[in-house]
PDB file of C-alpha atoms and ligand atoms in Angstrom:
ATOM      1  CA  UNK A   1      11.488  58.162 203.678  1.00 95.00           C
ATOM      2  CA  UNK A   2       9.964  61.221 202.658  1.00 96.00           C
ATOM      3  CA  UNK A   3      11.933  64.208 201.354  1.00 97.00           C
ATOM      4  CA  UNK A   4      11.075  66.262 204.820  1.00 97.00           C
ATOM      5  CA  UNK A   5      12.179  63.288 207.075  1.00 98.00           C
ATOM      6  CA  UNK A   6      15.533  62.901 205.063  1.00 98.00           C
ATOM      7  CA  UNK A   7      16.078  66.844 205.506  1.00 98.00           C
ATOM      8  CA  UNK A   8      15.720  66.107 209.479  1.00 98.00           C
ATOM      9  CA  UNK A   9      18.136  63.313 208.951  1.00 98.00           C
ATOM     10  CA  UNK A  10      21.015  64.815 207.263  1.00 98.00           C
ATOM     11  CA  UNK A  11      20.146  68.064 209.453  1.00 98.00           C
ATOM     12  CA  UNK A  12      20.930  66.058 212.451  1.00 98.00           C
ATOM     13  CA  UNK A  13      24.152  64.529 210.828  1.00 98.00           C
ATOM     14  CA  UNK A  14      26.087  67.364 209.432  1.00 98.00           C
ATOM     15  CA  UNK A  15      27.292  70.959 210.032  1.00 98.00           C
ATOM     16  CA  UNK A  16      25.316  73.579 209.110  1.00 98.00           C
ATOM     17  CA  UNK A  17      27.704  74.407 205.553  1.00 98.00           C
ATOM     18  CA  UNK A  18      27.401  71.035 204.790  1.00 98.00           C
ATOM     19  CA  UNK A  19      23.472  70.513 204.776  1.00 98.00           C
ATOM     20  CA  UNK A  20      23.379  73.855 202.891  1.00 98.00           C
ATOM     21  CA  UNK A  21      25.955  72.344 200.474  1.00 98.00           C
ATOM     22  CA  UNK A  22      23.676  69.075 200.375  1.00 98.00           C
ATOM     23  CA  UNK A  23      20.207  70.984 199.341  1.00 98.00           C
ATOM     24  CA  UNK A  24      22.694  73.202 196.492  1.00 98.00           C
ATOM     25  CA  UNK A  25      23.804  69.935 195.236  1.00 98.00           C
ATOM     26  CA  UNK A  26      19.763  68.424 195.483  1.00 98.00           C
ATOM     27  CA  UNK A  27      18.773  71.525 193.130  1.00 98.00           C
ATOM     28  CA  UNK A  28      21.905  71.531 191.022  1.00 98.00           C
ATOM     29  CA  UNK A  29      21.158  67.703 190.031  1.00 98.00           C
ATOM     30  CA  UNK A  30      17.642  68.264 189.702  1.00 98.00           C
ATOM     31  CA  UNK A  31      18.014  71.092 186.857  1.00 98.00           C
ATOM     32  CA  UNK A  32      20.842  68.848 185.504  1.00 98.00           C
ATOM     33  CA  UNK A  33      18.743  66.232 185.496  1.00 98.00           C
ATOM     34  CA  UNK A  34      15.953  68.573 183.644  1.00 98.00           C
ATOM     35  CA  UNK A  35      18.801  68.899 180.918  1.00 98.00           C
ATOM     36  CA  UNK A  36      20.257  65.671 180.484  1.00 98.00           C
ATOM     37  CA  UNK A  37      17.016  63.675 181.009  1.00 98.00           C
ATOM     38  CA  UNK A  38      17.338  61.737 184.106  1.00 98.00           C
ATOM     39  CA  UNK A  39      14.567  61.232 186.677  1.00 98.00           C
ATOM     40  CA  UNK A  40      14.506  64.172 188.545  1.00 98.00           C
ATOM     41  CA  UNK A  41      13.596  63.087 191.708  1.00 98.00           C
ATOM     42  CA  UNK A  42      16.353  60.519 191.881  1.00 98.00           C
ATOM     43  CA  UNK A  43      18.980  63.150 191.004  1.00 98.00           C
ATOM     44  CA  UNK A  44      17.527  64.897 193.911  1.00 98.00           C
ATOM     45  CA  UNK A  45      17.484  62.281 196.547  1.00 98.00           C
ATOM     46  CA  UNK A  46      21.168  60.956 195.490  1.00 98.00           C
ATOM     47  CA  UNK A  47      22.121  64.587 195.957  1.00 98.00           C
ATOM     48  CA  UNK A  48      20.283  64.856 199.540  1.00 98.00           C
ATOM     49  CA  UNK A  49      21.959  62.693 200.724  1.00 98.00           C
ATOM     50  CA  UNK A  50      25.490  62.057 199.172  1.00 98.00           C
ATOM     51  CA  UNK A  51      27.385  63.715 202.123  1.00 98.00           C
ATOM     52  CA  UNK A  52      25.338  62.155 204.657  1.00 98.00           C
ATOM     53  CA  UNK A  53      28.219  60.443 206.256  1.00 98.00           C
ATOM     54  CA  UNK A  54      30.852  63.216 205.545  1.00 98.00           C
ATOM     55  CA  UNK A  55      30.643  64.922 209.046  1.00 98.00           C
ATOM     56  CA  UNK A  56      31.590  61.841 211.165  1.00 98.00           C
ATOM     57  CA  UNK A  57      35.378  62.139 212.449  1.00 98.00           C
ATOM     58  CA  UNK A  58      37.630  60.412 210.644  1.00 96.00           C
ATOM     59  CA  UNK A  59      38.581  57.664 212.731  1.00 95.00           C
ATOM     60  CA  UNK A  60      34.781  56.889 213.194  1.00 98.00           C
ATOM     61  CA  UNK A  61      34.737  56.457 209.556  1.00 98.00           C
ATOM     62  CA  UNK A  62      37.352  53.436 208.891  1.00 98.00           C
ATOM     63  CA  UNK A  63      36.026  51.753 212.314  1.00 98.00           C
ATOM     64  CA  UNK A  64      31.977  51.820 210.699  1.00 98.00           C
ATOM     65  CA  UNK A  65      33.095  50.995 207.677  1.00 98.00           C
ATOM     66  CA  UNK A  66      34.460  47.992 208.769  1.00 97.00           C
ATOM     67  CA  UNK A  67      32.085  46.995 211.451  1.00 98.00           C
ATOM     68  CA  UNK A  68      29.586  47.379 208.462  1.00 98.00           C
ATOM     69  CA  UNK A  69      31.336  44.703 206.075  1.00 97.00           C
ATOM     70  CA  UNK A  70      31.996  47.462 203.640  1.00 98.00           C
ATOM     71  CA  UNK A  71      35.446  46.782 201.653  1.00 97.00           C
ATOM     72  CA  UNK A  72      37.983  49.264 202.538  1.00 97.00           C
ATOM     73  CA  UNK A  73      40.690  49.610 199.663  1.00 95.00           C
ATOM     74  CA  UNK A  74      44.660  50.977 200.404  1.00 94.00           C
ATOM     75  CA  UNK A  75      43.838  54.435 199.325  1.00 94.00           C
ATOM     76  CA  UNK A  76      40.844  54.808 201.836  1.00 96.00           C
ATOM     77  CA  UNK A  77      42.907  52.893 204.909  1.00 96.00           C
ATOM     78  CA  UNK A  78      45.094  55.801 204.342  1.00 94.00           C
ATOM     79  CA  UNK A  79      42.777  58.355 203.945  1.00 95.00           C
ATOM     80  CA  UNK A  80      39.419  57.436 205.678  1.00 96.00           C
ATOM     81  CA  UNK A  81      37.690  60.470 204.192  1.00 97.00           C
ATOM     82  CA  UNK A  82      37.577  58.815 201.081  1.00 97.00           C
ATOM     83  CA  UNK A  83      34.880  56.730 202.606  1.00 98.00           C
ATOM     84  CA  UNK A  84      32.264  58.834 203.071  1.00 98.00           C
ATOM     85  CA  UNK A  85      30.386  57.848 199.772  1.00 98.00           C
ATOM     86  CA  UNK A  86      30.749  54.570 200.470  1.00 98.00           C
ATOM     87  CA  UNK A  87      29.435  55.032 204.023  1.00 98.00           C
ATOM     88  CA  UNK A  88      26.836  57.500 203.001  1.00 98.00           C
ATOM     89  CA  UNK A  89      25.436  55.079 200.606  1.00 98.00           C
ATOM     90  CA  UNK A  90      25.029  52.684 203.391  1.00 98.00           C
ATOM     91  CA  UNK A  91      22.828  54.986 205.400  1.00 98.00           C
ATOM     92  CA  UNK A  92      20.746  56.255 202.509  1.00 98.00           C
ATOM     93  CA  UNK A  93      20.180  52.501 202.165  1.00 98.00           C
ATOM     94  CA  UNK A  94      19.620  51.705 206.188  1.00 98.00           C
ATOM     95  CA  UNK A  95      18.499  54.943 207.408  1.00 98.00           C
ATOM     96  CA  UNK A  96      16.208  56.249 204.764  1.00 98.00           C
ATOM     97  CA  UNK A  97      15.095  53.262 203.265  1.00 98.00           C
ATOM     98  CA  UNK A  98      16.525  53.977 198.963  1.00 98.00           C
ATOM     99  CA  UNK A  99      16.923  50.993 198.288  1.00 98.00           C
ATOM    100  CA  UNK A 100      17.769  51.900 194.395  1.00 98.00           C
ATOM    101  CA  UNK A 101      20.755  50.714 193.855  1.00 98.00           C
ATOM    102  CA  UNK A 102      21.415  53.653 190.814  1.00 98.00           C
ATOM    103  CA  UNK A 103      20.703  56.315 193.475  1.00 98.00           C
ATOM    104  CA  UNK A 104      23.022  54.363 196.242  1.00 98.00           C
ATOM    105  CA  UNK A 105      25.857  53.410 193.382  1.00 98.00           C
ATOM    106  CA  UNK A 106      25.896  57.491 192.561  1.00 98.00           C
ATOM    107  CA  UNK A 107      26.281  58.480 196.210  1.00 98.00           C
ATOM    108  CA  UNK A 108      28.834  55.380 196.686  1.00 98.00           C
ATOM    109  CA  UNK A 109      31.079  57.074 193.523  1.00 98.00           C
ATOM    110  CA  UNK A 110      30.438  60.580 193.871  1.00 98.00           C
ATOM    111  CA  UNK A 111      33.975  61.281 195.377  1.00 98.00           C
ATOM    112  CA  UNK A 112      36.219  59.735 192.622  1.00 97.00           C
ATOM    113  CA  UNK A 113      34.340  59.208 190.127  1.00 98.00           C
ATOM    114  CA  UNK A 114      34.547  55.627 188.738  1.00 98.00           C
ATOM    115  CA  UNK A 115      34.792  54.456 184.648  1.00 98.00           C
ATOM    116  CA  UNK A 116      31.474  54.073 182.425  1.00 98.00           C
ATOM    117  CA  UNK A 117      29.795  55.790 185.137  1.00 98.00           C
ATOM    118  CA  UNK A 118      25.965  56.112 184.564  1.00 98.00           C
ATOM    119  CA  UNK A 119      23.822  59.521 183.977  1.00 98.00           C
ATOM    120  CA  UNK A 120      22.628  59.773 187.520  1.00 99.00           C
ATOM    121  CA  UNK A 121      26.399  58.878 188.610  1.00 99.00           C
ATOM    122  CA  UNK A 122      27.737  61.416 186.187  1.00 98.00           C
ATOM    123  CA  UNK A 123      25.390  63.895 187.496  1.00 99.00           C
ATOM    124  CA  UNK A 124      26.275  63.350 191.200  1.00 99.00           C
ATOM    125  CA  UNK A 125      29.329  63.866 190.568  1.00 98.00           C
ATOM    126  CA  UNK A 126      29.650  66.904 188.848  1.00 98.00           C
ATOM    127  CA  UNK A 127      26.531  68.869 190.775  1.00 98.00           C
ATOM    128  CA  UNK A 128      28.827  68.248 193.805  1.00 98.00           C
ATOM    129  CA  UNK A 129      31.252  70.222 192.210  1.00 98.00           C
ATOM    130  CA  UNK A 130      29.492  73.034 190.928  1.00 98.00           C
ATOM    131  CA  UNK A 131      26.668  73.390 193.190  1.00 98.00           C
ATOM    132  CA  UNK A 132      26.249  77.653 193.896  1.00 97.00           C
ATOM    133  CA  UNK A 133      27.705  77.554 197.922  1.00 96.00           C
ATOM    134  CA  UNK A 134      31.066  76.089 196.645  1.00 93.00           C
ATOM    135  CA  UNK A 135      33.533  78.217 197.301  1.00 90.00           C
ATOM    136  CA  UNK A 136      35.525  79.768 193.667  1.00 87.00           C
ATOM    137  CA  UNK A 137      37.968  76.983 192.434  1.00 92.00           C
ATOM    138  CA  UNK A 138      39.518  77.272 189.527  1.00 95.00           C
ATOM    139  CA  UNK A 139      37.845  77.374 186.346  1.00 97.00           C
ATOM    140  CA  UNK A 140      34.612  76.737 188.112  1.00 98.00           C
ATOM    141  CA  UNK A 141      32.071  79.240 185.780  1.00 97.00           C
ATOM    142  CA  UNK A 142      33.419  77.671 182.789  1.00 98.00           C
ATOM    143  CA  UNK A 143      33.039  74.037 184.009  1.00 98.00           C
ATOM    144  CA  UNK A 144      29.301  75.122 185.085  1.00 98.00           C
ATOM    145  CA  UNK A 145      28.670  75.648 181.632  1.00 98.00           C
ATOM    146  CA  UNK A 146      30.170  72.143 180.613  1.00 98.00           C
ATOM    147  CA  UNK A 147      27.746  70.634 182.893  1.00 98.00           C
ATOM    148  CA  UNK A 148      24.608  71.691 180.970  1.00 98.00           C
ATOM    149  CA  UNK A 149      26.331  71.947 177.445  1.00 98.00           C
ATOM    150  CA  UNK A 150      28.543  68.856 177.247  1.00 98.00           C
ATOM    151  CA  UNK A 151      28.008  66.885 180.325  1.00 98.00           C
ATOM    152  CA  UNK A 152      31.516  64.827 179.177  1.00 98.00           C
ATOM    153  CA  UNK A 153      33.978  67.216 179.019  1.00 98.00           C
ATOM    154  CA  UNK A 154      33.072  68.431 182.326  1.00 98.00           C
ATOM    155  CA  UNK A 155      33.636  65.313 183.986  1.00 98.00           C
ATOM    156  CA  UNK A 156      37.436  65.730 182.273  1.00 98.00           C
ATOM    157  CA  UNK A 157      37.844  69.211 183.401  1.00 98.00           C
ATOM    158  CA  UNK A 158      36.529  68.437 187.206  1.00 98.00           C
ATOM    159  CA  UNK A 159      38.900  65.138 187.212  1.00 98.00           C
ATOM    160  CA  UNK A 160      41.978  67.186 185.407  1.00 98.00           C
ATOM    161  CA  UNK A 161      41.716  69.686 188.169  1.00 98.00           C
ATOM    162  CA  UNK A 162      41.254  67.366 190.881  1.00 97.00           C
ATOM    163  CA  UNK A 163      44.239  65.325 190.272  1.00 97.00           C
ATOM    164  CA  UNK A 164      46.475  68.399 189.832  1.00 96.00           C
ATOM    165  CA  UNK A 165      45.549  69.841 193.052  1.00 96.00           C
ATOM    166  CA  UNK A 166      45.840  66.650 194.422  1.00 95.00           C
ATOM    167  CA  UNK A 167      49.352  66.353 193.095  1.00 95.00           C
ATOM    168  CA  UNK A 168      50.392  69.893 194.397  1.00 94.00           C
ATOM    169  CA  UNK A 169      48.876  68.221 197.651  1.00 93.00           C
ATOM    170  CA  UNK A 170      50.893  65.636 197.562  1.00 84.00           C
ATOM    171  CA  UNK A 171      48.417  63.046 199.303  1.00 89.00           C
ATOM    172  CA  UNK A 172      47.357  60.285 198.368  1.00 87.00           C
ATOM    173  CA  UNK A 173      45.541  59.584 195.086  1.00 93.00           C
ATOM    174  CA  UNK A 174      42.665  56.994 195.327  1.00 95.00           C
ATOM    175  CA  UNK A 175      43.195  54.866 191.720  1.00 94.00           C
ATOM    176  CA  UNK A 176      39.655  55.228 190.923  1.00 97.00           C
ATOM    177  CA  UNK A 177      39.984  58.937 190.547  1.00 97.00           C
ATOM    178  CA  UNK A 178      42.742  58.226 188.280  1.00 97.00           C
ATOM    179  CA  UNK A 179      41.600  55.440 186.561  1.00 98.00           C
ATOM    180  CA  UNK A 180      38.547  57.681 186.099  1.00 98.00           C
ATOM    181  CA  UNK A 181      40.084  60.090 184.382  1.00 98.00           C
ATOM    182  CA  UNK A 182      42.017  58.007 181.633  1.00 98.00           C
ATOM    183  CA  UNK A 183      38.700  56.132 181.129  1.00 98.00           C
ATOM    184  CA  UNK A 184      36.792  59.772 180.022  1.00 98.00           C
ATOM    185  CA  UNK A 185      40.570  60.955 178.081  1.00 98.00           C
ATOM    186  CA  UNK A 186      40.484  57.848 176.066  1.00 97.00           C
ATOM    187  CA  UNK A 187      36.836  57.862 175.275  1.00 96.00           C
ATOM    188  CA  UNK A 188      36.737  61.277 174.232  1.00 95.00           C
ATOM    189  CA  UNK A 189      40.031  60.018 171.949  1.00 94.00           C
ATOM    190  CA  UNK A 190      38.192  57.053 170.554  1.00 94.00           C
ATOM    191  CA  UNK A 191      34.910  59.464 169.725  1.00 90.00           C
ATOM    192  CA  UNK A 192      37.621  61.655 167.650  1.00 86.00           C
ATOM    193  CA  UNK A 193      38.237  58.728 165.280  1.00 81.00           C
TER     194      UNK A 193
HETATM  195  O1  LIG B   1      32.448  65.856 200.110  1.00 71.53           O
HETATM  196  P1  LIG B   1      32.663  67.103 199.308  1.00 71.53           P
HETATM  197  O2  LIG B   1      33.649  68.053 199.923  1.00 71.53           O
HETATM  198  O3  LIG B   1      31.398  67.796 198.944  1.00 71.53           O
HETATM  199  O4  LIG B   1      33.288  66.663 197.892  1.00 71.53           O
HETATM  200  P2  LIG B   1      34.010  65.271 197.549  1.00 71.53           P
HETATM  201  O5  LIG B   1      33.228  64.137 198.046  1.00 71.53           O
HETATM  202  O6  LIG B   1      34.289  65.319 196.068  1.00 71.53           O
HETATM  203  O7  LIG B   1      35.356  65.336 198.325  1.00 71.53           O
HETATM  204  C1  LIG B   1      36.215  66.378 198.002  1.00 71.53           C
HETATM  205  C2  LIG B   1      37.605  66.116 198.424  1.00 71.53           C
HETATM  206  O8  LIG B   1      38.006  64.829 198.018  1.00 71.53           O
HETATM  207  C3  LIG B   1      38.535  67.123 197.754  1.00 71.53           C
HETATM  208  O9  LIG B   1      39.384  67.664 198.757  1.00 71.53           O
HETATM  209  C4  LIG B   1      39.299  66.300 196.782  1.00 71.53           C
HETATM  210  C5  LIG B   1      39.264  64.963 197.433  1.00 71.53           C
HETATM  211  N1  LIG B   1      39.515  63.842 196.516  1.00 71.53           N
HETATM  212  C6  LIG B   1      38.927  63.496 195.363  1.00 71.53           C
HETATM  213  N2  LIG B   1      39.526  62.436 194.836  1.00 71.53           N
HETATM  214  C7  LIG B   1      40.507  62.096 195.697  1.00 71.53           C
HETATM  215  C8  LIG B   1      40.489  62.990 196.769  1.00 71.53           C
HETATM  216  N3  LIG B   1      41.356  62.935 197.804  1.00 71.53           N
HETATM  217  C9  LIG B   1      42.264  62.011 197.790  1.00 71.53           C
HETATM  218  N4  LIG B   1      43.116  61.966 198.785  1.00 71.53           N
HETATM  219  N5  LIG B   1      42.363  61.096 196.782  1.00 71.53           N
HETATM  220  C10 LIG B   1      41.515  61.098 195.716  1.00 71.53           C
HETATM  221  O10 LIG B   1      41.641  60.278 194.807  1.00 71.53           O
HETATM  222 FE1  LIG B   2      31.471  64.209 199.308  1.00 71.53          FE
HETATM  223 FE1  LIG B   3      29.534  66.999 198.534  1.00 71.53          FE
END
């Protein structure tokens, strides 16, 4: 599909904040991609159409997801927004015909996170966070600058954050997320010695 016909699509699937938040995170990736030197027009297509699947009601969600085969873990039986990557991923593949698996593992992960993620996963990820309609969170200019200067301890920052606000939340925590997090604290240990 054809950056125009996936617009339609996701234009036709989501409110109109989210499809502006999905074309912020398209350019955000792309100009992180310019920086860390990934294929730019795979960090734009993962970014397209990461949310893709966010918009359908939660119920929905768990009852595609299973319908589709997809594996539904604890964490996203309780809380069937987790699966929106997952889902999303699924469409991209379906719907718009990406059929590489890079672009459809970054959308898949782009929630939580996962260990020894890739570049394009790593820049998924944190372009969702930063991308310019997302509302002020905390420490959000200084973790925009991590995400062109040292693409690593961004990734910390985002998941530190996350999982304290999740905390203060108190809902559940999907283990990736954490396991995520140790994975970058004890690699950025290791690089110390
Ligand atoms: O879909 P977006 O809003 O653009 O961003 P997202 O896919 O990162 O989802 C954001 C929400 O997901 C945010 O409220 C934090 C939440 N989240 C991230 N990791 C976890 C989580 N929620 C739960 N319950 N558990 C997690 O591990
Ligand atoms: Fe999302
Ligand atoms: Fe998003």
């Amino acid at each position: 599909m054809e950056r125009e016909d996936m617009l339609l699509y996701i234009k036709k699937k989501l409110t109109p904040k989210r499809y502006v938040h999905s074309i912020g995170v398209e350019y955000t990736a792309a100009n992180m991609a310019f920086i860390h030197g990934e294929d730019v027009q795979r960090a734009r297509i993962a970014g397209l159409l990461h949310d893709c699947a966010k918009c359908i009601p939660v119920d929905e969600k768990l009852k595609k997801a299973e319908k589709f085969g997809l594996p539904v873990s604890e964490s996203e039986r309780a809380n069937p927004d987790l699966l929106h990557g997952k889902l999303g991923a699924y469409y991209a593949e379906m719907k718009c015909g990406v059929k590489d698996e890079g672009i459809l593992s970054a959308i898949t992960y782009h929630t939580t996170g996962k260990p020894g993620m890739d570049l394009l996963e790593k820049i998924i990820f944190v372009a969702d966070y930063i991308e310019p309609n997302r509302k002020m969170i905390r420490d959000l200019p200084e973790i925009r600058r991590e995400a062109f200067l040292d693409l690593d301890k961004c990734i910390r920052h985002i998941l530190h954050n996350t999982l304290e606000y999740l905390n203060e939340k108190d809902t559940v925590i999907d283990s990736l997320t954490q396991e995520t997090y140790d994975f970058y604290l004890k690699e950025a240990a290791d690089d110390q010695h």
